[in-house]
Amino acid sequence: MSTSTHTPSAATAHPETAHPETAHTTHHLSARRFTLHFLEMVVAMAVGMVALHPVWTLVLDALGAAELMHDPYTGALVMATDMTVAMSAWMRFRGHRWRPVAEMAAAMYLPFLVLFVPLALGLIDRDALLLWGHVLMLPAMAAAMLLRPHEYAHC
């Protein structure tokens, strides 16, 4: 009985060097997955806003604090919370660790917190706060993702 020893070829040991076009395709798929994951989080955020806003309304009405939803500061924070809860749940479902979830949550709140200054100074109104808070949230999320591209490109 003979025993054979399998020695991996260069192609199996380092597949990216054996077929450069394969390495390019893998990189392309990672960028595609990265983008898809970003879009999944945006959808989760939208679902959070739609699903959780009525819950806040009911709870605050029951507590006699419905006016908090009309205050631009608390209204923006409630909306950011709605989006963050749903997006965080989606990230955990996708297998993300708590640190990237916390970083992404910070990206959700940071634009609103920054915009509270011009709001307080009367330079923008509630509508501008909500519009620009949402617009600036997207690059803030992308920045959080780019801190750990491996975390998002392989999901």
mmCIF file of C-alpha atoms in Angstrom:
data_model
loop_
_atom_site.group_PDB
_atom_site.id
_atom_site.type_symbol
_atom_site.label_atom_id
_atom_site.label_comp_id
_atom_site.label_asym_id
_atom_site.label_seq_id
_atom_site.Cartn_x
_atom_site.Cartn_y
_atom_site.Cartn_z
ATOM 1 C CA MET A 1 0.000 0.000 0.000
ATOM 2 C CA SER A 2 1.483 3.312 -0.947
ATOM 3 C CA THR A 3 0.769 6.630 0.649
ATOM 4 C CA SER A 4 0.758 9.670 -1.491
ATOM 5 C CA THR A 5 1.558 13.067 -0.190
ATOM 6 C CA HIS A 6 -0.477 15.845 -1.712
ATOM 7 C CA THR A 7 1.527 18.951 -2.370
ATOM 8 C CA PRO A 8 -0.630 21.955 -3.203
ATOM 9 C CA SER A 9 0.163 23.600 -6.494
ATOM 10 C CA ALA A 10 0.769 27.304 -6.776
ATOM 11 C CA ALA A 11 -2.778 27.681 -8.072
ATOM 12 C CA THR A 12 -4.373 26.144 -4.985
ATOM 13 C CA ALA A 13 -1.960 27.671 -2.493
ATOM 14 C CA HIS A 14 -2.401 31.195 -3.840
ATOM 15 C CA PRO A 15 -5.424 31.267 -6.147
ATOM 16 C CA GLU A 16 -5.232 35.022 -6.543
ATOM 17 C CA THR A 17 -1.805 34.765 -8.175
ATOM 18 C CA ALA A 18 -2.733 31.828 -10.410
ATOM 19 C CA HIS A 19 -5.647 33.621 -12.075
ATOM 20 C CA PRO A 20 -5.460 37.411 -11.773
ATOM 21 C CA GLU A 21 -8.915 37.777 -13.299
ATOM 22 C CA THR A 22 -10.317 35.716 -10.411
ATOM 23 C CA ALA A 23 -8.747 38.078 -7.891
ATOM 24 C CA HIS A 24 -10.319 41.016 -9.742
ATOM 25 C CA THR A 25 -13.714 39.308 -9.729
ATOM 26 C CA THR A 26 -13.440 38.584 -6.006
ATOM 27 C CA HIS A 27 -12.592 42.236 -5.347
ATOM 28 C CA HIS A 28 -15.495 43.298 -7.548
ATOM 29 C CA LEU A 29 -17.873 41.032 -5.642
ATOM 30 C CA SER A 30 -16.617 42.450 -2.343
ATOM 31 C CA ALA A 31 -17.346 45.992 -3.516
ATOM 32 C CA ARG A 32 -20.735 44.802 -4.683
ATOM 33 C CA ARG A 33 -21.438 43.162 -1.318
ATOM 34 C CA PHE A 34 -20.267 46.308 0.459
ATOM 35 C CA THR A 35 -22.719 48.397 -1.560
ATOM 36 C CA LEU A 36 -25.508 45.860 -1.111
ATOM 37 C CA HIS A 37 -24.960 45.854 2.643
ATOM 38 C CA PHE A 38 -25.126 49.669 2.692
ATOM 39 C CA LEU A 39 -28.434 49.552 0.832
ATOM 40 C CA GLU A 40 -29.766 46.850 3.166
ATOM 41 C CA MET A 41 -29.046 49.111 6.133
ATOM 42 C CA VAL A 42 -30.815 52.039 4.454
ATOM 43 C CA VAL A 43 -33.873 49.836 3.883
ATOM 44 C CA ALA A 44 -33.738 48.667 7.517
ATOM 45 C CA MET A 45 -33.620 52.317 8.616
ATOM 46 C CA ALA A 46 -36.689 53.155 6.534
ATOM 47 C CA VAL A 47 -38.535 50.153 7.966
ATOM 48 C CA GLY A 48 -37.582 51.330 11.458
ATOM 49 C CA MET A 49 -38.989 54.798 10.835
ATOM 50 C CA VAL A 50 -42.269 53.450 9.469
ATOM 51 C CA ALA A 51 -42.704 50.700 12.068
ATOM 52 C CA LEU A 52 -41.531 52.465 15.216
ATOM 53 C CA HIS A 53 -42.912 55.981 14.721
ATOM 54 C CA PRO A 54 -46.482 54.883 15.584
ATOM 55 C CA VAL A 55 -45.174 53.148 18.706
ATOM 56 C CA TRP A 56 -43.560 56.385 19.917
ATOM 57 C CA THR A 57 -46.745 58.299 19.114
ATOM 58 C CA LEU A 58 -48.901 55.887 21.124
ATOM 59 C CA VAL A 59 -46.528 55.789 24.092
ATOM 60 C CA LEU A 60 -45.992 59.544 24.225
ATOM 61 C CA ASP A 61 -49.738 60.175 23.846
ATOM 62 C CA ALA A 62 -50.434 57.755 26.697
ATOM 63 C CA LEU A 63 -47.865 59.577 28.840
ATOM 64 C CA GLY A 64 -49.314 62.976 27.961
ATOM 65 C CA ALA A 65 -46.075 63.971 26.248
ATOM 66 C CA ALA A 66 -47.153 64.045 22.584
ATOM 67 C CA GLU A 67 -45.578 67.487 22.174
ATOM 68 C CA LEU A 68 -42.139 65.845 22.307
ATOM 69 C CA MET A 69 -42.708 64.476 18.811
ATOM 70 C CA HIS A 70 -43.246 68.037 17.570
ATOM 71 C CA ASP A 71 -40.129 69.446 19.209
ATOM 72 C CA PRO A 72 -37.398 69.493 16.538
ATOM 73 C CA TYR A 73 -34.690 68.239 18.911
ATOM 74 C CA THR A 74 -36.549 65.321 20.448
ATOM 75 C CA GLY A 75 -38.349 64.589 17.182
ATOM 76 C CA ALA A 76 -35.018 64.224 15.366
ATOM 77 C CA LEU A 77 -33.597 62.053 18.141
ATOM 78 C CA VAL A 78 -36.694 59.838 18.130
ATOM 79 C CA MET A 79 -36.402 59.432 14.371
ATOM 80 C CA ALA A 80 -32.680 58.629 14.639
ATOM 81 C CA THR A 81 -33.524 56.099 17.331
ATOM 82 C CA ASP A 82 -36.171 54.454 15.132
ATOM 83 C CA MET A 83 -33.631 54.073 12.344
ATOM 84 C CA THR A 84 -30.852 52.955 14.663
ATOM 85 C CA VAL A 85 -32.911 50.255 16.369
ATOM 86 C CA ALA A 86 -33.912 48.650 13.077
ATOM 87 C CA MET A 87 -30.482 49.028 11.487
ATOM 88 C CA SER A 88 -28.760 47.623 14.584
ATOM 89 C CA ALA A 89 -31.104 44.646 14.622
ATOM 90 C CA TRP A 90 -30.332 44.015 10.967
ATOM 91 C CA MET A 91 -26.588 44.276 11.577
ATOM 92 C CA ARG A 92 -26.765 41.813 14.477
ATOM 93 C CA PHE A 93 -28.868 39.473 12.325
ATOM 94 C CA ARG A 94 -26.130 39.686 9.676
ATOM 95 C CA GLY A 95 -23.542 38.680 12.299
ATOM 96 C CA HIS A 96 -21.857 41.994 13.085
ATOM 97 C CA ARG A 97 -20.081 42.448 16.372
ATOM 98 C CA TRP A 98 -21.291 45.102 18.831
ATOM 99 C CA ARG A 99 -18.462 47.569 18.116
ATOM 100 C CA PRO A 100 -19.363 48.094 14.417
ATOM 101 C CA VAL A 101 -23.028 48.297 15.434
ATOM 102 C CA ALA A 102 -22.166 51.042 17.933
ATOM 103 C CA GLU A 103 -20.071 52.879 15.329
ATOM 104 C CA MET A 104 -22.934 52.761 12.863
ATOM 105 C CA ALA A 105 -25.339 53.966 15.551
ATOM 106 C CA ALA A 106 -23.061 56.934 16.189
ATOM 107 C CA ALA A 107 -23.170 57.685 12.459
ATOM 108 C CA MET A 108 -26.953 57.832 12.719
ATOM 109 C CA TYR A 109 -27.024 60.418 15.502
ATOM 110 C CA LEU A 110 -23.968 62.535 14.670
ATOM 111 C CA PRO A 111 -25.488 64.513 11.762
ATOM 112 C CA PHE A 112 -28.469 65.537 13.886
ATOM 113 C CA LEU A 113 -26.291 66.489 16.836
ATOM 114 C CA VAL A 114 -24.105 68.644 14.592
ATOM 115 C CA LEU A 115 -27.162 70.282 13.020
ATOM 116 C CA PHE A 116 -28.615 71.144 16.437
ATOM 117 C CA VAL A 117 -26.141 74.049 16.573
ATOM 118 C CA PRO A 118 -27.412 75.888 13.462
ATOM 119 C CA LEU A 119 -30.967 75.024 14.524
ATOM 120 C CA ALA A 120 -30.422 76.631 17.935
ATOM 121 C CA LEU A 121 -28.881 79.684 16.261
ATOM 122 C CA GLY A 122 -31.908 80.076 13.999
ATOM 123 C CA LEU A 123 -29.862 79.410 10.851
ATOM 124 C CA ILE A 124 -31.991 76.424 9.820
ATOM 125 C CA ASP A 125 -35.531 75.314 10.598
ATOM 126 C CA ARG A 126 -36.996 71.919 11.528
ATOM 127 C CA ASP A 127 -37.478 70.898 7.896
ATOM 128 C CA ALA A 128 -33.842 71.657 7.070
ATOM 129 C CA LEU A 129 -32.748 69.764 10.197
ATOM 130 C CA LEU A 130 -34.605 66.647 9.092
ATOM 131 C CA LEU A 131 -33.593 66.918 5.452
ATOM 132 C CA TRP A 132 -29.896 67.540 6.085
ATOM 133 C CA GLY A 133 -29.789 65.101 8.990
ATOM 134 C CA HIS A 134 -30.891 62.320 6.673
ATOM 135 C CA VAL A 135 -28.666 63.436 3.798
ATOM 136 C CA LEU A 136 -25.566 63.687 5.999
ATOM 137 C CA MET A 137 -26.349 60.356 7.610
ATOM 138 C CA LEU A 138 -25.485 58.538 4.386
ATOM 139 C CA PRO A 139 -21.850 59.705 4.144
ATOM 140 C CA ALA A 140 -21.504 59.235 7.917
ATOM 141 C CA MET A 141 -22.619 55.620 7.482
ATOM 142 C CA ALA A 142 -20.251 55.136 4.545
ATOM 143 C CA ALA A 143 -17.402 56.537 6.650
ATOM 144 C CA ALA A 144 -18.217 54.087 9.455
ATOM 145 C CA MET A 145 -18.230 51.265 6.939
ATOM 146 C CA LEU A 146 -14.915 52.363 5.442
ATOM 147 C CA LEU A 147 -13.330 52.185 8.895
ATOM 148 C CA ARG A 148 -13.801 48.409 8.677
ATOM 149 C CA PRO A 149 -14.353 47.491 5.023
ATOM 150 C CA HIS A 150 -13.721 43.799 5.735
ATOM 151 C CA GLU A 151 -16.626 43.883 8.190
ATOM 152 C CA TYR A 152 -19.090 44.911 5.498
ATOM 153 C CA ALA A 153 -17.697 43.509 2.234
ATOM 154 C CA HIS A 154 -17.982 39.882 3.280
ATOM 155 C CA CYS A 155 -21.509 39.802 4.679
#
